[in-house]
Coordinates of C-alpha atoms in Angstrom, one line a residue:
Chain Z
X800 CA 49.0 9.9 15.1
X801 CA 52.4 10.1 13.4
X802 CA 54.4 13.3 13.2
X803 CA 56.0 14.2 10.0
X804 CA 58.9 16.6 9.5
X805 CA 59.4 17.8 5.9
X806 CA 62.4 19.8 4.6
X807 CA 62.9 22.3 3.2
X808 CA 59.7 24.2 3.9
X809 CA 60.2 26.3 0.8
X810 CA 62.8 26.9 -1.8
X811 CA 63.4 29.0 -4.9
X812 CA 65.3 27.2 -7.6
X813 CA 66.8 27.9 -11.0
X814 CA 65.3 26.0 -14.0
X815 CA 67.3 23.0 -15.0
X816 CA 68.4 22.2 -11.5
X817 CA 67.1 19.5 -9.1
X818 CA 65.8 19.7 -5.6
X819 CA 65.6 16.9 -3.1
X820 CA 62.8 17.0 -0.5
X821 CA 63.1 15.0 2.7
X822 CA 60.3 13.5 4.8
X823 CA 61.0 12.1 8.3
X824 CA 58.4 10.3 10.3
X825 CA 58.6 9.7 14.1
X826 CA 57.4 6.1 13.8
X827 CA 58.0 3.2 11.4
X828 CA 55.5 3.1 8.5
X829 CA 55.2 0.7 5.7
X830 CA 54.0 3.1 3.0
X831 CA 54.8 6.8 2.4
X832 CA 53.0 8.9 -0.2
X833 CA 54.1 11.9 -2.2
X834 CA 51.6 14.5 -3.4
X835 CA 51.8 17.6 -5.6
X836 CA 49.6 20.6 -5.2
X837 CA 49.8 23.0 -8.0
X838 CA 48.9 26.7 -7.4
X839 CA 45.1 27.0 -6.6
X840 CA 44.6 23.3 -7.2
X841 CA 43.8 20.1 -5.2
X842 CA 46.3 17.5 -4.3
X843 CA 47.5 14.9 -6.8
X844 CA 49.2 11.7 -5.8
X845 CA 52.7 11.3 -7.4
X846 CA 53.8 8.0 -6.1
X847 CA 53.7 5.5 -3.3
X848 CA 57.0 4.6 -1.7
X849 CA 57.5 1.2 0.1
X850 CA 60.7 0.4 2.0
X851 CA 62.9 -2.0 0.1
X852 CA 61.2 -1.8 -3.3
X853 CA 60.7 0.6 -6.2
X854 CA 58.2 3.3 -5.8
X855 CA 54.9 3.0 -7.6
X856 CA 54.1 6.0 -9.8
X857 CA 50.7 7.4 -10.8
X858 CA 49.8 8.1 -14.4
X859 CA 51.5 11.2 -15.6
X860 CA 54.5 10.9 -13.2
X861 CA 57.8 9.1 -14.1
X862 CA 60.8 8.0 -12.1
X863 CA 63.2 10.0 -14.2
X864 CA 61.5 13.2 -13.3
X865 CA 60.6 12.4 -9.7
X866 CA 63.0 9.8 -8.3
X867 CA 62.1 8.6 -4.8
X868 CA 64.2 6.9 -2.2
X869 CA 63.0 4.9 0.8
X870 CA 66.0 3.7 2.6
X871 CA 64.2 2.8 5.9
X872 CA 60.8 2.7 7.5
X873 CA 61.0 6.3 8.8
X874 CA 62.4 8.3 5.9
X875 CA 61.9 9.1 2.3
X876 CA 63.1 11.6 -0.3
X877 CA 61.5 13.0 -3.4
X878 CA 63.7 14.7 -6.0
X879 CA 62.3 17.0 -8.6
X880 CA 64.7 16.8 -11.5
X881 CA 65.5 19.2 -14.3
X882 CA 63.0 21.7 -13.0
X883 CA 61.0 24.1 -15.1
X884 CA 58.6 26.8 -13.9
X885 CA 55.7 24.3 -14.4
X886 CA 57.1 22.3 -11.4
X887 CA 56.3 25.2 -9.1
X888 CA 54.0 23.6 -6.6
X889 CA 53.7 22.5 -3.0
X890 CA 55.0 18.9 -2.5
X891 CA 53.7 17.0 0.4
X892 CA 54.5 13.6 2.0
X893 CA 51.9 11.5 3.8
X894 CA 51.7 8.3 5.8
X895 CA 48.8 6.1 6.9
X896 CA 48.3 6.9 10.6
X897 CA 46.1 4.0 11.5
X898 CA 42.4 3.4 11.0
X899 CA 41.2 5.9 13.6
X900 CA 43.3 8.7 12.3
X901 CA 43.3 8.4 8.6
X902 CA 46.4 9.8 6.9
X903 CA 48.9 12.3 8.3
X904 CA 50.5 14.9 6.1
X905 CA 53.6 16.9 6.3
X906 CA 53.4 20.7 6.2
X907 CA 54.7 20.6 2.6
X908 CA 57.6 22.1 0.6
X909 CA 56.7 25.2 -1.4
X910 CA 58.8 25.1 -4.5
X911 CA 59.2 28.1 -6.9
X912 CA 61.2 27.6 -10.1
X913 CA 62.5 30.7 -11.8
Chain O
X959 CA 37.6 5.2 -6.1
X960 CA 34.1 6.9 -6.3
X961 CA 34.0 10.4 -7.5
X962 CA 32.8 13.1 -5.1
X963 CA 31.0 16.4 -5.8
X964 CA 31.2 19.3 -3.5
X965 CA 30.2 23.0 -3.8
X966 CA 33.2 25.1 -4.6
X967 CA 32.6 27.6 -1.8
X968 CA 30.5 28.3 1.3
X969 CA 30.2 31.0 3.9
X970 CA 29.2 30.5 7.5
X971 CA 28.7 33.0 10.4
X972 CA 31.0 32.6 13.3
X973 CA 29.4 30.5 16.1
X974 CA 26.9 28.9 13.8
X975 CA 26.9 25.4 12.5
X976 CA 28.6 24.8 9.2
X977 CA 27.1 22.1 7.1
X978 CA 29.2 20.9 4.2
X979 CA 27.6 18.6 1.7
X980 CA 29.2 16.0 -0.5
X981 CA 27.6 13.8 -3.2
X982 CA 29.2 10.4 -3.9
X983 CA 26.4 8.7 -5.8
X984 CA 28.7 5.9 -7.2
X985 CA 30.0 4.8 -3.9
X986 CA 30.3 1.1 -3.4
X987 CA 29.7 -1.0 -0.3
X988 CA 33.4 -1.2 0.8
X989 CA 34.2 2.4 0.4
X990 CA 34.5 4.8 3.4
X991 CA 33.8 8.5 3.3
X992 CA 36.7 10.6 4.7
X993 CA 36.8 14.3 5.4
X994 CA 40.0 16.3 5.5
X995 CA 40.6 20.1 5.6
X996 CA 43.5 22.2 4.5
X997 CA 44.1 25.5 6.2
X998 CA 46.1 27.9 4.1
X999 CA 49.8 27.0 3.8
X1000 CA 49.5 23.7 5.7
X1001 CA 49.1 20.1 4.9
X1002 CA 45.7 18.5 4.9
X1003 CA 44.3 17.5 8.3
X1004 CA 42.2 14.5 9.0
X1005 CA 38.7 15.3 10.4
X1006 CA 36.5 12.3 10.5
X1007 CA 35.5 9.2 8.5
X1008 CA 32.7 6.7 8.3
X1009 CA 31.2 3.8 6.5
X1010 CA 27.4 3.9 6.9
X1011 CA 26.7 5.0 10.5
X1012 CA 26.8 8.6 11.6
X1013 CA 30.0 9.5 13.4
X1014 CA 31.0 12.2 15.8
X1015 CA 34.3 13.3 17.3
X1016 CA 35.7 16.3 19.0
X1017 CA 36.0 18.2 15.7
X1018 CA 32.9 17.4 13.8
X1019 CA 30.0 15.1 13.0
X1020 CA 29.5 13.1 9.8
X1021 CA 26.0 12.3 8.6
X1022 CA 25.8 9.7 5.9
X1023 CA 22.4 9.1 4.1
X1024 CA 20.9 5.7 4.3
X1025 CA 21.6 5.0 0.6
X1026 CA 25.2 6.3 1.2
X1027 CA 25.0 8.4 -1.9
X1028 CA 25.7 11.6 0.0
X1029 CA 27.0 12.9 3.3
X1030 CA 27.3 16.1 5.3
X1031 CA 30.1 17.3 7.5
X1032 CA 28.9 19.4 10.4
X1033 CA 31.1 21.8 12.4
X1034 CA 28.8 22.6 15.2
X1035 CA 30.1 26.0 16.2
X1036 CA 32.3 27.4 13.5
X1037 CA 35.2 29.6 14.4
X1038 CA 37.4 31.8 12.3
X1039 CA 40.1 29.1 12.5
X1040 CA 37.8 26.7 10.7
X1041 CA 38.3 28.8 7.5
X1042 CA 39.8 26.2 5.1
X1043 CA 39.3 24.0 2.1
X1044 CA 37.3 20.9 3.1
X1045 CA 37.8 17.7 1.1
X1046 CA 35.3 14.8 0.9
X1047 CA 37.1 11.6 -0.2
X1048 CA 35.8 8.2 -0.8
X1049 CA 38.3 5.4 -0.2
X1050 CA 38.1 1.7 -0.7
X1051 CA 38.8 -0.6 2.3
X1052 CA 42.4 -1.6 2.1
X1053 CA 43.3 1.1 -0.4
X1054 CA 46.6 2.7 0.5
X1055 CA 46.2 6.3 -0.6
X1056 CA 43.7 9.1 -1.0
X1057 CA 42.5 10.8 -4.2
X1058 CA 41.5 14.4 -3.6
X1059 CA 38.7 16.3 -5.4
X1060 CA 38.4 20.0 -5.6
X1061 CA 36.9 20.5 -2.2
X1062 CA 34.8 23.3 -0.6
X1063 CA 36.4 26.5 0.4
X1064 CA 34.6 27.4 3.7
X1065 CA 34.9 31.0 4.9
X1066 CA 33.8 31.7 8.5
X1067 CA 32.7 35.3 8.7
X1068 CA 33.0 37.3 12.0

């Protein structure tokens, strides 16, 4: 299955600033997915990122707050903009790893906004 | 995607089988049942999936009832490293993403 490298693994940021999270995959994939996991909660899908097109956002998430880039088939970034303490969460990227392996997830970025 | 219902928590003695239930009574014919687990501070890990037949791999077995309205994930010999949150997810064929429920927090007790 695919191997995902996600950076940074954690960060503490000041409110009002922005953080860009990187997701690198060791193989070419069509779709990459970004999830948010708030403290003590399950995962919520933020958006789906296709190479060469605009990301598709789920209800409750907007591009101005969570801009996504997908410059090639192995890389994507998620930016958390104008952060507030409510954005403190773990952010994870994921790719489809083929029918036999389901989906592979990165280890996540633990973001704390102070 | 069909909604799933899981108990919020379960305990299991080390070395015994852990049986994790999941209800998905509104599942439709083209939806698969997936199981993932999330060990503390890690991303979710794929365990197993199935459509209507029982499945087994090196990690676990998946038992799906004949009417497909429920399933059970079986870890045959639970170890302390199996302590995690286990998610049962129903996904349509061809769907591109996963929708996670609240999961079951399994604690394996020495």
